[in-house]
Amino acid sequence: MDMRVTGWYMGTGKYAGYVGGLNCMLETADGKIITCDVGSGLSDAQRMTWACDPSRIVGKIVQIGYHELTQSEENHGTNLYSLRFPRLIKVRTDKSETSEF
């Protein structure tokens, strides 16, 4: 799934001072809003580069791998979904728009 990076969060432990993960979002054609926080799949070099200059990743399109689309109990019956076990596959420099599958 290709999602837009809407923000990032600071890492802890080994990644203190670096990007810990990315906040991503996609709105589908049928109105679903899918969000996730992705910490897996980022290289140490990406974490350091993006921490120094977040504009290099925020607003960009990234390809996210995941196990399944889920909906929490509190969001049951709404259009809000998340991804189970998301991981960064790659930054999509060839795309400027999100896509579902």
A tleap script that builds the chain and sets N, CA, C and O, in Angstrom:
source leaprc.protein.ff14SB
mol = sequence {
  NMET ASP MET ARG VAL THR GLY TRP TYR MET
  GLY THR GLY LYS TYR ALA GLY TYR VAL GLY
  GLY LEU ASN CYS MET LEU GLU THR ALA ASP
  GLY LYS ILE ILE THR CYS ASP VAL GLY SER
  GLY LEU SER ASP ALA GLN ARG MET THR TRP
  ALA CYS ASP PRO SER ARG ILE VAL GLY LYS
  ILE VAL GLN ILE GLY TYR HIE GLU LEU THR
  GLN SER GLU GLU ASN HIE GLY THR ASN LEU
  TYR SER LEU ARG PHE PRO ARG LEU ILE LYS
  VAL ARG THR ASP LYS SER GLU THR SER GLU
  CPHE
}
set mol.1.N position { 0.854 -1.161 0.000 }
set mol.1.CA position { 0.000 0.000 0.000 }
set mol.1.C position { 0.908 1.235 0.000 }
set mol.1.O position { 1.877 1.297 0.757 }
set mol.2.N position { 0.593 2.208 -0.846 }
set mol.2.CA position { 1.353 3.450 -0.893 }
set mol.2.C position { 0.632 4.505 -0.065 }
set mol.2.O position { -0.518 4.847 -0.342 }
set mol.3.N position { 1.316 5.017 0.949 }
set mol.3.CA position { 0.721 5.963 1.891 }
set mol.3.C position { 1.541 7.251 1.942 }
set mol.3.O position { 2.716 7.261 1.576 }
set mol.4.N position { 0.917 8.329 2.396 }
set mol.4.CA position { 1.620 9.600 2.562 }
set mol.4.C position { 2.141 9.708 3.998 }
set mol.4.O position { 1.429 9.387 4.949 }
set mol.5.N position { 3.373 10.156 4.142 }
set mol.5.CA position { 3.962 10.378 5.460 }
set mol.5.C position { 3.440 11.712 5.983 }
set mol.5.O position { 3.652 12.755 5.365 }
set mol.6.N position { 2.762 11.672 7.114 }
set mol.6.CA position { 2.166 12.889 7.693 }
set mol.6.C position { 2.991 13.441 8.850 }
set mol.6.O position { 2.776 14.573 9.284 }
set mol.7.N position { 3.929 12.649 9.348 }
set mol.7.CA position { 4.754 13.091 10.461 }
set mol.7.C position { 5.708 11.990 10.863 }
set mol.7.O position { 5.820 10.967 10.188 }
set mol.8.N position { 6.396 12.210 11.970 }
set mol.8.CA position { 7.343 11.234 12.479 }
set mol.8.C position { 7.441 11.369 13.984 }
set mol.8.O position { 7.003 12.365 14.559 }
set mol.9.N position { 8.015 10.366 14.613 }
set mol.9.CA position { 8.203 10.440 16.059 }
set mol.9.C position { 9.641 10.058 16.397 }
set mol.9.O position { 10.291 9.294 15.684 }
set mol.10.N position { 10.109 10.613 17.501 }
set mol.10.CA position { 11.489 10.432 17.952 }
set mol.10.C position { 11.696 9.021 18.472 }
set mol.10.O position { 10.808 8.449 19.104 }
set mol.11.N position { 12.861 8.463 18.207 }
set mol.11.CA position { 13.192 7.131 18.659 }
set mol.11.C position { 13.645 7.116 20.114 }
set mol.11.O position { 13.910 8.161 20.708 }
set mol.12.N position { 13.727 5.931 20.668 }
set mol.12.CA position { 14.220 5.737 22.032 }
set mol.12.C position { 15.285 4.651 21.999 }
set mol.12.O position { 15.448 3.964 20.991 }
set mol.13.N position { 16.008 4.496 23.101 }
set mol.13.CA position { 17.024 3.448 23.181 }
set mol.13.C position { 18.095 3.644 22.130 }
set mol.13.O position { 18.697 4.714 22.047 }
set mol.14.N position { 18.338 2.632 21.334 }
set mol.14.CA position { 19.343 2.672 20.272 }
set mol.14.C position { 19.102 3.839 19.315 }
set mol.14.O position { 20.049 4.393 18.757 }
set mol.15.N position { 17.837 4.210 19.125 }
set mol.15.CA position { 17.489 5.251 18.156 }
set mol.15.C position { 17.186 6.599 18.795 }
set mol.15.O position { 16.572 7.455 18.158 }
set mol.16.N position { 17.599 6.804 20.029 }
set mol.16.CA position { 17.410 8.105 20.683 }
set mol.16.C position { 18.122 9.178 19.852 }
set mol.16.O position { 19.288 9.021 19.489 }
set mol.17.N position { 17.420 10.248 19.564 }
set mol.17.CA position { 17.979 11.327 18.750 }
set mol.17.C position { 17.751 11.144 17.259 }
set mol.17.O position { 18.064 12.030 16.464 }
set mol.18.N position { 17.211 10.005 16.886 }
set mol.18.CA position { 16.918 9.706 15.484 }
set mol.18.C position { 15.412 9.533 15.299 }
set mol.18.O position { 14.652 9.563 16.266 }
set mol.19.N position { 14.994 9.354 14.058 }
set mol.19.CA position { 13.592 9.061 13.778 }
set mol.19.C position { 13.285 7.661 14.295 }
set mol.19.O position { 13.962 6.700 13.930 }
set mol.20.N position { 12.278 7.546 15.133 }
set mol.20.CA position { 11.849 6.244 15.631 }
set mol.20.C position { 10.896 5.570 14.671 }
set mol.20.O position { 10.880 4.345 14.551 }
set mol.21.N position { 10.101 6.372 13.988 }
set mol.21.CA position { 9.134 5.832 13.042 }
set mol.21.C position { 8.391 6.938 12.328 }
set mol.21.O position { 8.554 8.121 12.629 }
set mol.22.N position { 7.574 6.528 11.378 }
set mol.22.CA position { 6.820 7.456 10.539 }
set mol.22.C position { 5.325 7.312 10.782 }
set mol.22.O position { 4.830 6.200 10.968 }
set mol.23.N position { 4.607 8.426 10.782 }
set mol.23.CA position { 3.145 8.416 10.824 }
set mol.23.C position { 2.665 8.498 9.381 }
set mol.23.O position { 3.034 9.416 8.649 }
set mol.24.N position { 1.841 7.533 8.975 }
set mol.24.CA position { 1.391 7.469 7.585 }
set mol.24.C position { -0.129 7.430 7.511 }
set mol.24.O position { -0.801 6.990 8.444 }
set mol.25.N position { -0.665 7.902 6.368 }
set mol.25.CA position { -2.113 7.946 6.190 }
set mol.25.C position { -2.479 7.748 4.725 }
set mol.25.O position { -1.727 8.111 3.821 }
set mol.26.N position { -3.648 7.168 4.516 }
set mol.26.CA position { -4.225 6.984 3.187 }
set mol.26.C position { -5.732 7.108 3.305 }
set mol.26.O position { -6.335 6.521 4.203 }
set mol.27.N position { -6.342 7.861 2.414 }
set mol.27.CA position { -7.801 7.897 2.322 }
set mol.27.C position { -8.182 7.199 1.031 }
set mol.27.O position { -7.773 7.618 -0.052 }
set mol.28.N position { -8.974 6.124 1.144 }
set mol.28.CA position { -9.330 5.315 -0.022 }
set mol.28.C position { -10.493 5.949 -0.783 }
set mol.28.O position { -11.167 6.856 -0.295 }
set mol.29.N position { -10.699 5.443 -1.980 }
set mol.29.CA position { -11.777 5.944 -2.828 }
set mol.29.C position { -13.149 5.715 -2.200 }
set mol.29.O position { -14.082 6.476 -2.456 }
set mol.30.N position { -13.280 4.657 -1.369 }
set mol.30.CA position { -14.576 4.373 -0.737 }
set mol.30.C position { -14.716 5.033 0.641 }
set mol.30.O position { -15.644 4.715 1.385 }
set mol.31.N position { -13.799 5.952 0.985 }
set mol.31.CA position { -13.939 6.739 2.211 }
set mol.31.C position { -13.256 6.212 3.449 }
set mol.31.O position { -13.368 6.820 4.513 }
set mol.32.N position { -12.547 5.094 3.345 }
set mol.32.CA position { -11.810 4.593 4.504 }
set mol.32.C position { -10.596 5.478 4.753 }
set mol.32.O position { -9.924 5.907 3.814 }
set mol.33.N position { -10.322 5.746 6.017 }
set mol.33.CA position { -9.111 6.463 6.402 }
set mol.33.C position { -8.222 5.464 7.122 }
set mol.33.O position { -8.570 4.956 8.188 }
set mol.34.N position { -7.066 5.188 6.522 }
set mol.34.CA position { -6.146 4.194 7.051 }
set mol.34.C position { -4.914 4.924 7.572 }
set mol.34.O position { -4.286 5.695 6.847 }
set mol.35.N position { -4.574 4.676 8.834 }
set mol.35.CA position { -3.392 5.293 9.429 }
set mol.35.C position { -2.516 4.213 10.045 }
set mol.35.O position { -2.996 3.135 10.396 }
set mol.36.N position { -1.238 4.507 10.174 }
set mol.36.CA position { -0.343 3.590 10.872 }
set mol.36.C position { 0.935 4.325 11.255 }
set mol.36.O position { 1.306 5.331 10.651 }
set mol.37.N position { 1.590 3.795 12.270 }
set mol.37.CA position { 2.920 4.242 12.676 }
set mol.37.C position { 3.875 3.136 12.274 }
set mol.37.O position { 3.722 1.990 12.696 }
set mol.38.N position { 4.861 3.480 11.458 }
set mol.38.CA position { 5.788 2.497 10.908 }
set mol.38.C position { 7.180 2.721 11.480 }
set mol.38.O position { 7.791 3.763 11.244 }
set mol.39.N position { 7.681 1.751 12.230 }
set mol.39.CA position { 9.032 1.819 12.767 }
set mol.39.C position { 9.930 0.748 12.184 }
set mol.39.O position { 11.153 0.889 12.208 }
set mol.40.N position { 9.351 -0.316 11.661 }
set mol.40.CA position { 10.122 -1.407 11.075 }
set mol.40.C position { 10.473 -1.086 9.627 }
set mol.40.O position { 9.691 -0.471 8.902 }
set mol.41.N position { 11.655 -1.511 9.224 }
set mol.41.CA position { 12.056 -1.360 7.830 }
set mol.41.C position { 12.876 -0.114 7.543 }
set mol.41.O position { 13.405 0.031 6.441 }
set mol.42.N position { 12.993 0.796 8.518 }
set mol.42.CA position { 13.803 1.994 8.317 }
set mol.42.C position { 15.269 1.663 8.568 }
set mol.42.O position { 15.594 0.999 9.553 }
set mol.43.N position { 16.151 2.118 7.691 }
set mol.43.CA position { 17.583 1.888 7.907 }
set mol.43.C position { 18.115 2.926 8.895 }
set mol.43.O position { 17.482 3.958 9.120 }
set mol.44.N position { 19.265 2.651 9.474 }
set mol.44.CA position { 19.887 3.606 10.387 }
set mol.44.C position { 20.206 4.910 9.655 }
set mol.44.O position { 20.063 5.993 10.224 }
set mol.45.N position { 20.636 4.808 8.400 }
set mol.45.CA position { 20.955 6.007 7.616 }
set mol.45.C position { 19.703 6.855 7.380 }
set mol.45.O position { 19.763 8.081 7.479 }
set mol.46.N position { 18.571 6.217 7.070 }
set mol.46.CA position { 17.318 6.955 6.880 }
set mol.46.C position { 16.912 7.640 8.174 }
set mol.46.O position { 16.523 8.808 8.159 }
set mol.47.N position { 16.997 6.938 9.279 }
set mol.47.CA position { 16.613 7.506 10.570 }
set mol.47.C position { 17.425 8.760 10.885 }
set mol.47.O position { 16.875 9.756 11.357 }
set mol.48.N position { 18.722 8.714 10.627 }
set mol.48.CA position { 19.596 9.844 10.918 }
set mol.48.C position { 19.323 10.999 9.952 }
set mol.48.O position { 19.207 12.148 10.380 }
set mol.49.N position { 19.221 10.708 8.671 }
set mol.49.CA position { 18.976 11.737 7.658 }
set mol.49.C position { 17.658 12.449 7.906 }
set mol.49.O position { 17.600 13.678 7.863 }
set mol.50.N position { 16.607 11.700 8.163 }
set mol.50.CA position { 15.283 12.290 8.352 }
set mol.50.C position { 15.181 13.049 9.671 }
set mol.50.O position { 14.414 14.007 9.768 }
set mol.51.N position { 15.938 12.642 10.685 }
set mol.51.CA position { 15.940 13.388 11.952 }
set mol.51.C position { 16.587 14.750 11.757 }
set mol.51.O position { 16.158 15.735 12.358 }
set mol.52.N position { 17.628 14.812 10.912 }
set mol.52.CA position { 18.313 16.083 10.642 }
set mol.52.C position { 17.486 16.995 9.749 }
set mol.52.O position { 17.548 18.217 9.883 }
set mol.53.N position { 16.703 16.404 8.830 }
set mol.53.CA position { 15.899 17.191 7.887 }
set mol.53.C position { 14.583 16.470 7.596 }
set mol.53.O position { 14.471 15.765 6.593 }
set mol.54.N position { 13.575 16.644 8.479 }
set mol.54.CA position { 12.294 15.937 8.299 }
set mol.54.C position { 11.594 16.240 6.973 }
set mol.54.O position { 10.778 15.439 6.517 }
set mol.55.N position { 11.897 17.377 6.348 }
set mol.55.CA position { 11.243 17.709 5.081 }
set mol.55.C position { 11.634 16.734 3.966 }
set mol.55.O position { 11.001 16.714 2.910 }
set mol.56.N position { 12.664 15.935 4.195 }
set mol.56.CA position { 13.077 14.943 3.193 }
set mol.56.C position { 12.141 13.735 3.170 }
set mol.56.O position { 12.201 12.928 2.242 }
set mol.57.N position { 11.261 13.598 4.199 }
set mol.57.CA position { 10.343 12.459 4.224 }
set mol.57.C position { 8.893 12.873 4.463 }
set mol.57.O position { 7.990 12.256 3.898 }
set mol.58.N position { 8.641 13.891 5.277 }
set mol.58.CA position { 7.259 14.302 5.557 }
set mol.58.C position { 6.623 14.832 4.265 }
set mol.58.O position { 7.177 15.692 3.580 }
set mol.59.N position { 5.435 14.282 3.960 }
set mol.59.CA position { 4.720 14.650 2.738 }
set mol.59.C position { 5.019 13.739 1.564 }
set mol.59.O position { 4.361 13.832 0.528 }
set mol.60.N position { 5.986 12.871 1.705 }
set mol.60.CA position { 6.377 11.950 0.630 }
set mol.60.C position { 5.515 10.691 0.661 }
set mol.60.O position { 4.826 10.413 1.642 }
set mol.61.N position { 5.572 9.937 -0.437 }
set mol.61.CA position { 4.845 8.678 -0.560 }
set mol.61.C position { 5.803 7.533 -0.238 }
set mol.61.O position { 6.925 7.486 -0.742 }
set mol.62.N position { 5.343 6.612 0.608 }
set mol.62.CA position { 6.130 5.429 0.961 }
set mol.62.C position { 5.296 4.178 0.721 }
set mol.62.O position { 4.075 4.199 0.877 }
set mol.63.N position { 5.951 3.102 0.345 }
set mol.63.CA position { 5.276 1.814 0.186 }
set mol.63.C position { 5.366 1.069 1.506 }
set mol.63.O position { 6.453 0.881 2.052 }
set mol.64.N position { 4.211 0.647 2.016 }
set mol.64.CA position { 4.126 -0.035 3.306 }
set mol.64.C position { 3.634 -1.464 3.093 }
set mol.64.O position { 2.613 -1.695 2.446 }
set mol.65.N position { 4.371 -2.406 3.643 }
set mol.65.CA position { 3.913 -3.783 3.674 }
set mol.65.C position { 3.175 -4.008 4.992 }
set mol.65.O position { 3.478 -3.342 5.982 }
set mol.66.N position { 2.232 -4.913 5.024 }
set mol.66.CA position { 1.438 -5.150 6.233 }
set mol.66.C position { 0.800 -6.529 6.170 }
set mol.66.O position { 0.741 -7.163 5.117 }
set mol.67.N position { 0.325 -6.975 7.331 }
set mol.67.CA position { -0.300 -8.294 7.415 }
set mol.67.C position { -1.783 -8.231 7.053 }
set mol.67.O position { -2.268 -9.029 6.251 }
set mol.68.N position { -2.502 -7.268 7.654 }
set mol.68.CA position { -3.924 -7.132 7.349 }
set mol.68.C position { -4.434 -5.755 7.761 }
set mol.68.O position { -3.809 -5.063 8.564 }
set mol.69.N position { -5.556 -5.377 7.213 }
set mol.69.CA position { -6.262 -4.153 7.575 }
set mol.69.C position { -7.115 -4.453 8.794 }
set mol.69.O position { -7.844 -5.445 8.805 }
set mol.70.N position { -7.039 -3.609 9.829 }
set mol.70.CA position { -7.780 -3.872 11.061 }
set mol.70.C position { -8.568 -2.647 11.494 }
set mol.70.O position { -8.351 -1.534 11.015 }
set mol.71.N position { -9.481 -2.889 12.406 }
set mol.71.CA position { -10.272 -1.810 12.995 }
set mol.71.C position { -10.410 -2.096 14.483 }
set mol.71.O position { -10.856 -3.174 14.878 }
set mol.72.N position { -10.022 -1.120 15.311 }
set mol.72.CA position { -10.092 -1.313 16.759 }
set mol.72.C position { -11.547 -1.295 17.223 }
set mol.72.O position { -12.436 -0.831 16.510 }
set mol.73.N position { -11.770 -1.807 18.427 }
set mol.73.CA position { -13.128 -1.823 18.980 }
set mol.73.C position { -13.722 -0.428 19.061 }
set mol.73.O position { -14.898 -0.231 18.756 }
set mol.74.N position { -12.910 0.544 19.474 }
set mol.74.CA position { -13.420 1.906 19.623 }
set mol.74.C position { -13.774 2.554 18.294 }
set mol.74.O position { -14.554 3.506 18.261 }
set mol.75.N position { -13.208 2.050 17.186 }
set mol.75.CA position { -13.509 2.595 15.864 }
set mol.75.C position { -14.458 1.715 15.060 }
set mol.75.O position { -14.746 2.001 13.898 }
set mol.76.N position { -14.945 0.636 15.688 }
set mol.76.CA position { -15.851 -0.284 14.991 }
set mol.76.C position { -17.079 0.476 14.493 }
set mol.76.O position { -17.715 1.219 15.240 }
set mol.77.N position { -17.396 0.272 13.219 }
set mol.77.CA position { -18.549 0.934 12.630 }
set mol.77.C position { -18.236 2.297 12.035 }
set mol.77.O position { -19.131 2.961 11.513 }
set mol.78.N position { -16.967 2.731 12.105 }
set mol.78.CA position { -16.572 4.008 11.505 }
set mol.78.C position { -15.749 3.723 10.242 }
set mol.78.O position { -15.611 2.575 9.821 }
set mol.79.N position { -15.214 4.780 9.657 }
set mol.79.CA position { -14.379 4.614 8.472 }
set mol.79.C position { -12.880 4.665 8.817 }
set mol.79.O position { -12.047 4.838 7.927 }
set mol.80.N position { -12.535 4.514 10.119 }
set mol.80.CA position { -11.151 4.586 10.570 }
set mol.80.C position { -10.550 3.191 10.714 }
set mol.80.O position { -11.097 2.344 11.419 }
set mol.81.N position { -9.419 2.956 10.042 }
set mol.81.CA position { -8.751 1.657 10.039 }
set mol.81.C position { -7.255 1.843 10.291 }
set mol.81.O position { -6.729 2.952 10.198 }
set mol.82.N position { -6.593 0.754 10.607 }
set mol.82.CA position { -5.142 0.774 10.748 }
set mol.82.C position { -4.578 -0.497 10.111 }
set mol.82.O position { -5.325 -1.384 9.699 }
set mol.83.N position { -3.245 -0.569 10.038 }
set mol.83.CA position { -2.584 -1.724 9.457 }
set mol.83.C position { -1.938 -2.555 10.552 }
set mol.83.O position { -1.364 -2.017 11.499 }
set mol.84.N position { -2.035 -3.852 10.415 }
set mol.84.CA position { -1.407 -4.754 11.390 }
set mol.84.C position { -0.011 -5.110 10.905 }
set mol.84.O position { 0.167 -5.523 9.759 }
set mol.85.N position { 0.974 -4.951 11.769 }
set mol.85.CA position { 2.384 -5.214 11.488 }
set mol.85.C position { 2.912 -4.460 10.267 }
set mol.85.O position { 3.445 -5.078 9.345 }
set mol.86.N position { 2.770 -3.132 10.251 }
set mol.86.CA position { 3.277 -2.368 9.095 }
set mol.86.C position { 4.803 -2.309 9.090 }
set mol.86.O position { 5.441 -2.313 10.143 }
set mol.87.N position { 5.375 -2.253 7.891 }
set mol.87.CA position { 6.822 -2.106 7.743 }
set mol.87.C position { 7.106 -1.327 6.462 }
set mol.87.O position { 6.409 -1.475 5.458 }
set mol.88.N position { 8.135 -0.501 6.519 }
set mol.88.CA position { 8.518 0.299 5.365 }
set mol.88.C position { 9.181 -0.594 4.329 }
set mol.88.O position { 10.144 -1.301 4.630 }
set mol.89.N position { 8.664 -0.559 3.114 }
set mol.89.CA position { 9.272 -1.292 2.006 }
set mol.89.C position { 10.238 -0.356 1.266 }
set mol.89.O position { 11.405 -0.694 1.069 }
set mol.90.N position { 9.743 0.821 0.860 }
set mol.90.CA position { 10.606 1.788 0.194 }
set mol.90.C position { 9.929 3.147 0.092 }
set mol.90.O position { 8.712 3.268 0.231 }
set mol.91.N position { 10.738 4.153 -0.153 }
set mol.91.CA position { 10.235 5.497 -0.426 }
set mol.91.C position { 9.948 5.548 -1.917 }
set mol.91.O position { 10.798 5.183 -2.729 }
set mol.92.N position { 8.746 6.002 -2.281 }
set mol.92.CA position { 8.322 6.028 -3.683 }
set mol.92.C position { 8.648 7.382 -4.317 }
set mol.92.O position { 7.794 8.268 -4.366 }
set mol.93.N position { 9.858 7.539 -4.792 }
set mol.93.CA position { 10.249 8.795 -5.443 }
set mol.93.C position { 9.592 8.937 -6.810 }
set mol.93.O position { 9.580 10.026 -7.385 }
set mol.94.N position { 9.046 7.841 -7.333 }
set mol.94.CA position { 8.403 7.852 -8.639 }
set mol.94.C position { 6.918 8.197 -8.572 }
set mol.94.O position { 6.262 8.281 -9.610 }
set mol.95.N position { 6.373 8.400 -7.363 }
set mol.95.CA position { 4.939 8.663 -7.217 }
set mol.95.C position { 4.695 9.916 -6.399 }
set mol.95.O position { 5.479 10.274 -5.521 }
set mol.96.N position { 3.585 10.575 -6.711 }
set mol.96.CA position { 3.197 11.745 -5.927 }
set mol.96.C position { 1.815 11.576 -5.303 }
set mol.96.O position { 1.344 12.459 -4.585 }
set mol.97.N position { 1.167 10.448 -5.574 }
set mol.97.CA position { -0.163 10.156 -5.036 }
set mol.97.C position { -0.180 8.796 -4.364 }
set mol.97.O position { 0.593 7.908 -4.722 }
set mol.98.N position { -1.064 8.637 -3.391 }
set mol.98.CA position { -1.213 7.367 -2.684 }
set mol.98.C position { -2.001 6.373 -3.533 }
set mol.98.O position { -2.679 6.763 -4.484 }
set mol.99.N position { -1.912 5.101 -3.191 }
set mol.99.CA position { -2.723 4.075 -3.852 }
set mol.99.C position { -2.927 2.924 -2.880 }
set mol.99.O position { -2.077 2.629 -2.040 }
set mol.100.N position { -4.087 2.283 -3.022 }
set mol.100.CA position { -4.488 1.255 -2.055 }
set mol.100.C position { -3.693 -0.026 -2.157 }
set mol.100.O position { -3.050 -0.420 -1.184 }
set mol.101.N position { -3.710 -0.686 -3.288 }
set mol.101.CA position { -3.119 -2.016 -3.340 }
set mol.101.C position { -2.265 -2.192 -4.554 }
set mol.101.O position { -1.688 -3.261 -4.753 }
savepdb mol mol.pdb
quit
